[in-house]
Short mmCIF file of C-alpha atoms (C1' of nucleotides) in Angstrom, two decimals:
data_model
loop_
_atom_site.label_atom_id
_atom_site.label_comp_id
_atom_site.label_asym_id
_atom_site.label_seq_id
_atom_site.Cartn_x
_atom_site.Cartn_y
_atom_site.Cartn_z
CA MET U 1170 -19.31 21.36 -14.19
CA LYS U 1171 -16.65 19.00 -13.00
CA THR U 1172 -14.10 17.52 -15.37
CA PHE U 1173 -12.09 14.43 -14.57
CA THR U 1174 -8.49 13.41 -14.98
CA ARG U 1175 -7.69 10.91 -17.73
CA PRO U 1176 -4.02 9.95 -17.57
CA ASP U 1177 -2.10 8.52 -20.50
CA LEU U 1178 -1.84 4.78 -19.88
CA GLU U 1179 1.80 4.77 -20.92
CA ILE U 1180 2.76 6.58 -17.74
CA ILE U 1181 0.73 4.24 -15.53
CA SER U 1182 2.76 1.50 -13.88
CA LEU U 1183 1.66 -2.08 -13.33
CA SER U 1184 1.97 -1.38 -9.62
CA THR U 1185 -0.60 1.39 -9.86
CA VAL U 1186 -3.19 -0.67 -11.71
CA MET U 1187 -2.62 -3.72 -9.53
CA GLN U 1188 -3.00 -1.62 -6.41
CA ALA U 1189 -6.24 -0.17 -7.80
CA LEU U 1190 -7.63 -3.57 -8.81
CA ALA U 1191 -6.67 -5.31 -5.57
CA ASP U 1192 -9.78 -3.94 -3.90
CA PRO U 1193 -12.88 -6.19 -4.24
CA CYS U 1194 -15.24 -3.24 -4.46
CA ARG U 1195 -13.24 -1.75 -7.36
CA GLN U 1196 -13.17 -5.14 -9.07
CA GLN U 1197 -16.93 -5.19 -8.80
CA ILE U 1198 -17.11 -1.79 -10.50
CA VAL U 1199 -14.89 -3.00 -13.33
CA ARG U 1200 -16.95 -6.13 -13.89
CA ALA U 1201 -20.16 -4.14 -13.99
CA LEU U 1202 -18.68 -1.71 -16.52
CA LYS U 1203 -17.51 -4.57 -18.70
CA GLU U 1204 -21.13 -5.68 -19.04
CA ALA U 1205 -22.50 -2.17 -19.51
CA ASP U 1206 -23.14 -0.47 -22.84
CA ASP U 1207 -21.07 2.35 -24.31
CA ARG U 1208 -22.95 5.05 -22.44
CA GLY U 1209 -21.47 3.72 -19.21
CA LEU U 1210 -22.98 3.68 -15.78
CA ALA U 1211 -23.73 6.32 -13.17
CA CYS U 1212 -22.21 5.92 -9.72
CA ASN U 1213 -25.52 4.91 -8.18
CA GLU U 1214 -26.15 2.15 -10.74
CA PHE U 1215 -23.67 -0.23 -9.10
CA ASP U 1216 -24.82 -2.27 -6.14
CA LEU U 1217 -21.92 -1.21 -3.96
CA GLU U 1218 -22.12 -1.95 -0.28
CA VAL U 1219 -20.32 1.19 0.80
CA SER U 1220 -21.35 4.76 1.45
CA LYS U 1221 -21.46 7.21 -1.44
CA ALA U 1222 -18.39 8.96 -0.06
CA THR U 1223 -16.46 5.72 -0.18
CA ALA U 1224 -17.80 4.86 -3.61
CA SER U 1225 -16.71 8.27 -4.89
CA HIS U 1226 -13.24 7.56 -3.58
CA HIS U 1227 -13.14 4.22 -5.40
CA PHE U 1228 -14.15 5.82 -8.69
CA GLU U 1229 -11.43 8.40 -8.27
CA THR U 1230 -8.85 5.67 -7.60
CA LEU U 1231 -9.89 3.84 -10.76
CA ARG U 1232 -9.72 7.07 -12.78
CA ASN U 1233 -6.27 7.93 -11.47
CA ALA U 1234 -5.07 4.45 -12.39
CA GLY U 1235 -6.33 4.93 -15.95
CA ILE U 1236 -8.83 2.11 -15.63
CA ILE U 1237 -12.04 4.09 -16.09
CA GLU U 1238 -13.01 7.46 -17.50
CA SER U 1239 -15.84 9.59 -16.25
CA ARG U 1240 -17.88 12.49 -17.58
CA SER U 1241 -20.53 14.72 -16.16
CA GLU U 1242 -23.91 14.45 -17.83
CA GLY U 1243 -26.56 16.54 -16.24
CA VAL U 1244 -26.58 15.79 -12.59
CA LYS U 1245 -24.95 12.42 -13.09
CA CYS U 1246 -21.41 11.17 -13.51
CA LEU U 1247 -21.12 8.43 -16.13
CA SER U 1248 -18.16 6.10 -16.10
CA CYS U 1249 -16.77 3.72 -18.76
CA LEU U 1250 -13.98 1.20 -18.86
CA ARG U 1251 -10.95 2.23 -20.90
CA GLU U 1252 -11.07 -1.27 -22.32
CA LYS U 1253 -9.20 -0.98 -25.62
CA GLU U 1254 -6.36 1.03 -24.15
CA LEU U 1255 -6.07 -1.27 -21.16
CA ASN U 1256 -5.96 -4.34 -23.37
CA ARG U 1257 -3.12 -2.82 -25.31
CA ARG U 1258 -1.12 -1.61 -22.30
CA PHE U 1259 -1.86 -4.56 -19.96
CA PRO U 1260 -3.01 -7.50 -22.08
CA GLY U 1261 -5.02 -10.02 -20.11
CA LEU U 1262 -5.52 -7.85 -17.08
CA LEU U 1263 -9.21 -7.13 -17.57
CA GLY U 1264 -9.81 -10.78 -18.39
CA LEU U 1265 -8.49 -11.75 -14.98
CA VAL U 1266 -10.87 -9.34 -13.27
CA ALA U 1267 -13.80 -10.53 -15.38
CA ALA U 1268 -13.05 -14.17 -14.64
CA GLU U 1269 -13.06 -13.63 -10.88
CA THR U 1270 -16.65 -14.19 -9.75
CA GLN U 1271 -16.46 -13.25 -6.19
CA ALA U 1272 -18.74 -12.31 -3.35
CA ILE U 1273 -17.62 -9.09 -1.72
CA MET X 1217 14.48 -26.49 10.30
CA LYS X 1218 11.78 -24.15 9.14
CA THR X 1219 9.01 -25.22 6.84
CA PHE X 1220 6.91 -22.82 4.85
CA THR X 1221 3.24 -22.45 4.04
CA ARG X 1222 2.13 -23.36 0.55
CA PRO X 1223 -1.57 -22.55 0.10
CA ASP X 1224 -3.72 -24.16 -2.55
CA LEU X 1225 -4.09 -21.63 -5.33
CA GLU X 1226 -7.81 -22.34 -5.62
CA ILE X 1227 -8.44 -20.62 -2.32
CA ILE X 1228 -6.37 -17.58 -3.25
CA SER X 1229 -8.39 -14.62 -4.52
CA LEU X 1230 -7.42 -12.27 -7.31
CA SER X 1231 -7.41 -9.50 -4.70
CA THR X 1232 -4.77 -11.32 -2.70
CA VAL X 1233 -2.39 -11.86 -5.62
CA MET X 1234 -2.93 -8.34 -6.97
CA GLN X 1235 -2.22 -6.90 -3.55
CA ALA X 1236 0.93 -8.98 -3.35
CA LEU X 1237 2.11 -8.05 -6.84
CA ALA X 1238 1.33 -4.36 -6.50
CA ASP X 1239 4.62 -3.82 -4.68
CA PRO X 1240 7.56 -2.99 -6.98
CA CYS X 1241 10.02 -4.87 -4.81
CA ARG X 1242 7.91 -8.02 -4.95
CA GLN X 1243 7.56 -7.64 -8.70
CA GLN X 1244 11.34 -7.52 -8.89
CA ILE X 1245 11.51 -10.81 -6.96
CA VAL X 1246 9.04 -12.45 -9.32
CA ARG X 1247 10.93 -11.28 -12.42
CA ALA X 1248 14.21 -12.59 -11.03
CA LEU X 1249 12.64 -15.96 -10.25
CA LYS X 1250 11.18 -16.17 -13.73
CA GLU X 1251 14.72 -16.02 -15.13
CA ALA X 1252 16.20 -18.37 -12.54
CA ASP X 1253 16.66 -22.11 -12.97
CA ASP X 1254 14.59 -24.77 -11.21
CA ARG X 1255 16.74 -24.74 -8.13
CA GLY X 1256 15.44 -21.26 -7.33
CA LEU X 1257 17.21 -18.39 -5.66
CA ALA X 1258 18.24 -17.69 -2.09
CA CYS X 1259 16.99 -14.50 -0.46
CA ASN X 1260 20.35 -12.81 -0.74
CA GLU X 1261 20.66 -13.46 -4.47
CA PHE X 1262 18.22 -10.69 -5.36
CA ASP X 1263 19.48 -7.12 -5.60
CA LEU X 1264 16.80 -5.77 -3.34
CA GLU X 1265 17.21 -2.27 -1.99
CA VAL X 1266 15.63 -3.01 1.34
CA SER X 1267 16.86 -4.40 4.63
CA LYS X 1268 16.88 -8.15 5.10
CA ALA X 1269 14.01 -7.88 7.59
CA THR X 1270 11.92 -6.15 4.94
CA ALA X 1271 12.98 -8.65 2.28
CA SER X 1272 11.96 -11.50 4.52
CA HIS X 1273 8.56 -9.91 4.91
CA HIS X 1274 8.17 -9.59 1.12
CA PHE X 1275 9.01 -13.27 0.63
CA GLU X 1276 6.44 -14.21 3.22
CA THR X 1277 3.82 -12.08 1.51
CA LEU X 1278 4.53 -13.80 -1.82
CA ARG X 1279 4.36 -17.22 -0.18
CA ASN X 1280 1.03 -16.45 1.51
CA ALA X 1281 -0.35 -15.28 -1.82
CA GLY X 1282 0.63 -18.58 -3.43
CA ILE X 1283 3.06 -16.90 -5.81
CA ILE X 1284 6.28 -18.48 -4.64
CA GLU X 1285 7.29 -21.52 -2.66
CA SER X 1286 10.32 -21.74 -0.38
CA ARG X 1287 12.35 -24.49 1.15
CA SER X 1288 15.23 -24.62 3.58
CA GLU X 1289 18.44 -26.00 2.20
CA GLY X 1290 21.28 -25.89 4.64
CA VAL X 1291 21.56 -22.41 5.94
CA LYS X 1292 19.74 -20.95 2.95
CA CYS X 1293 16.12 -20.50 1.97
CA LEU X 1294 15.55 -21.19 -1.71
CA SER X 1295 12.47 -19.81 -3.42
CA CYS X 1296 10.81 -20.68 -6.73
CA LEU X 1297 7.91 -19.32 -8.71
CA ARG X 1298 4.77 -21.49 -8.72
CA GLU X 1299 4.63 -20.78 -12.41
CA LYS X 1300 2.53 -23.63 -13.80
CA GLU X 1301 -0.09 -23.38 -11.10
CA LEU X 1302 -0.26 -19.60 -11.41
CA ASN X 1303 -0.66 -19.81 -15.16
CA ARG X 1304 -3.58 -22.13 -14.71
CA ARG X 1305 -5.27 -20.17 -11.94
CA PHE X 1306 -4.51 -16.67 -13.21
CA PRO X 1307 -3.64 -16.90 -16.91
CA GLY X 1308 -1.59 -13.96 -18.15
CA LEU X 1309 -0.77 -12.61 -14.71
CA LEU X 1310 2.92 -13.54 -14.65
CA GLY X 1311 3.28 -12.31 -18.21
CA LEU X 1312 2.21 -8.86 -17.10
CA VAL X 1313 4.80 -8.80 -14.33
CA ALA X 1314 7.50 -10.07 -16.66
CA ALA X 1315 6.66 -7.44 -19.28
CA GLU X 1316 6.97 -4.57 -16.81
CA THR X 1317 10.59 -3.45 -16.95
CA GLN X 1318 10.73 -0.96 -14.21
CA ALA X 1319 13.23 0.83 -12.07
CA ILE X 1320 12.36 0.50 -8.41
"C1'" DA O 213 -37.24 30.11 -5.46
"C1'" DA O 214 -37.35 25.95 -3.08
"C1'" DA O 215 -36.75 20.99 -3.17
"C1'" DA O 216 -34.75 16.93 -4.87
"C1'" DT O 217 -31.01 14.40 -6.94
"C1'" DA O 218 -26.21 12.93 -7.71
"C1'" DG O 219 -21.76 13.44 -6.61
"C1'" DT O 220 -17.68 15.54 -4.46
"C1'" DT O 221 -14.90 17.23 -0.70
"C1'" DC O 222 -13.49 17.62 4.12
"C1'" DG O 223 -11.99 15.88 8.40
"C1'" DA O 224 -11.53 12.15 11.30
"C1'" DT O 225 -10.86 7.33 12.59
"C1'" DG O 226 -9.32 2.76 12.62
"C1'" DA O 227 -6.99 -0.88 10.15
"C1'" DA O 228 -3.33 -2.48 7.39
"C1'" DA O 229 1.10 -2.14 5.14
"C1'" DT O 230 6.03 -0.86 4.83
"C1'" DT O 231 10.05 -0.32 6.85
"C1'" DC O 232 13.86 -0.90 9.99
"C1'" DG O 233 17.26 -2.25 13.83
"C1'" DA O 234 18.04 -5.48 17.19
"C1'" DA O 235 17.59 -9.94 18.92
"C1'" DT O 236 17.12 -14.69 17.77
"C1'" DT O 237 17.46 -19.20 15.48
"C1'" DA O 238 19.50 -22.78 12.74
"C1'" DA O 239 23.07 -24.70 9.94
"C1'" DT O 240 27.71 -24.80 8.58
"C1'" DA O 241 32.74 -23.79 8.80
"C1'" DA O 242 36.89 -23.00 11.31
"C1'" DT K 844 33.22 -25.03 20.59
"C1'" DT K 845 33.26 -20.77 18.69
"C1'" DA K 846 32.45 -17.95 14.73
"C1'" DT K 847 30.09 -17.14 10.52
"C1'" DT K 848 26.32 -17.09 7.47
"C1'" DA K 849 21.44 -16.72 6.15
"C1'" DA K 850 17.32 -15.84 7.34
"C1'" DT K 851 13.26 -15.16 10.71
"C1'" DT K 852 10.96 -12.87 14.44
"C1'" DC K 853 9.95 -9.01 17.43
"C1'" DG K 854 8.67 -4.39 18.52
"C1'" DA K 855 8.13 0.12 17.03
"C1'" DA K 856 7.64 4.11 13.88
"C1'" DT K 857 5.65 5.80 9.74
"C1'" DT K 858 2.79 5.83 6.03
"C1'" DT K 859 -1.00 4.57 3.41
"C1'" DC K 860 -5.70 2.98 2.83
"C1'" DA K 861 -10.73 2.29 3.47
"C1'" DT K 862 -14.41 4.05 5.53
"C1'" DC K 863 -17.89 7.20 7.11
"C1'" DG K 864 -20.93 11.32 8.29
"C1'" DA K 865 -21.56 15.95 7.43
"C1'" DA K 866 -21.21 19.75 4.62
"C1'" DC K 867 -21.02 21.41 0.11
"C1'" DT K 868 -21.78 22.05 -5.12
"C1'" DA K 869 -24.10 21.68 -9.35
"C1'" DT K 870 -27.99 20.36 -11.99
"C1'" DT K 871 -32.69 19.50 -12.70
"C1'" DT K 872 -37.52 19.51 -11.25
"C1'" DT K 873 -41.47 21.48 -9.11
#
DNA sequence: AAAATAGTTCGATGAAATTCGAATTAATAA
DNA sequence: TTATTAATTCGAATTTCATCGAACTATTTT
């Protein structure tokens, strides 16, 4: 069973999170997770307009930037926003993403 | 005498500004301008560790993203932060850049 | 055991970004 | 008018990024 990286947010730079959140598809993922419940969402529960290979890459980018965390559950991979930690490390950042209602 | 683009911030997406601010060198420019007075700073008044061609490119990127504005004054090009407008369009964004004290 | 499901990984491709030196432009100073 | 200063533009090299199909892995269902 796969385990996922979960970096300490203190070692994540603003450049890294900005780079990760600059992509519209990744912003869409973050907005969906902000509305989701604590259980999180599986990769195929987002309406992403990219292939599953590309989607998988976007989830990895968000994990590496400390923005989401993922866990294997059965055959699925559930992801959650690291909301509290992000709000402490980068106050206001998630609010900006949430406020941007944008067509992809 | 050169004039510079100055896009309406309403048409600038979060992706565009995040992309622009993801670069450490451009963050350095923004932080310096935040400390500068209203007159702004000329391109050679930043301690950037890149060639002047590269610096010029970074200033253009920031202008196109609506983050700074520039004007010719004699032989110099003075740039200022579009701070008020940015704080209205993307509240908290400049604060994040200012808070990040980072070696390049 | 075979099939279905959900993701990941690999390898390749095309697009975009970063960087620079050299040439150029425009304004000022000598 | 020539030289200097400050910055832009051009062309090219390098790197990074987004994207995909195909192959693979792991889990669950039949």
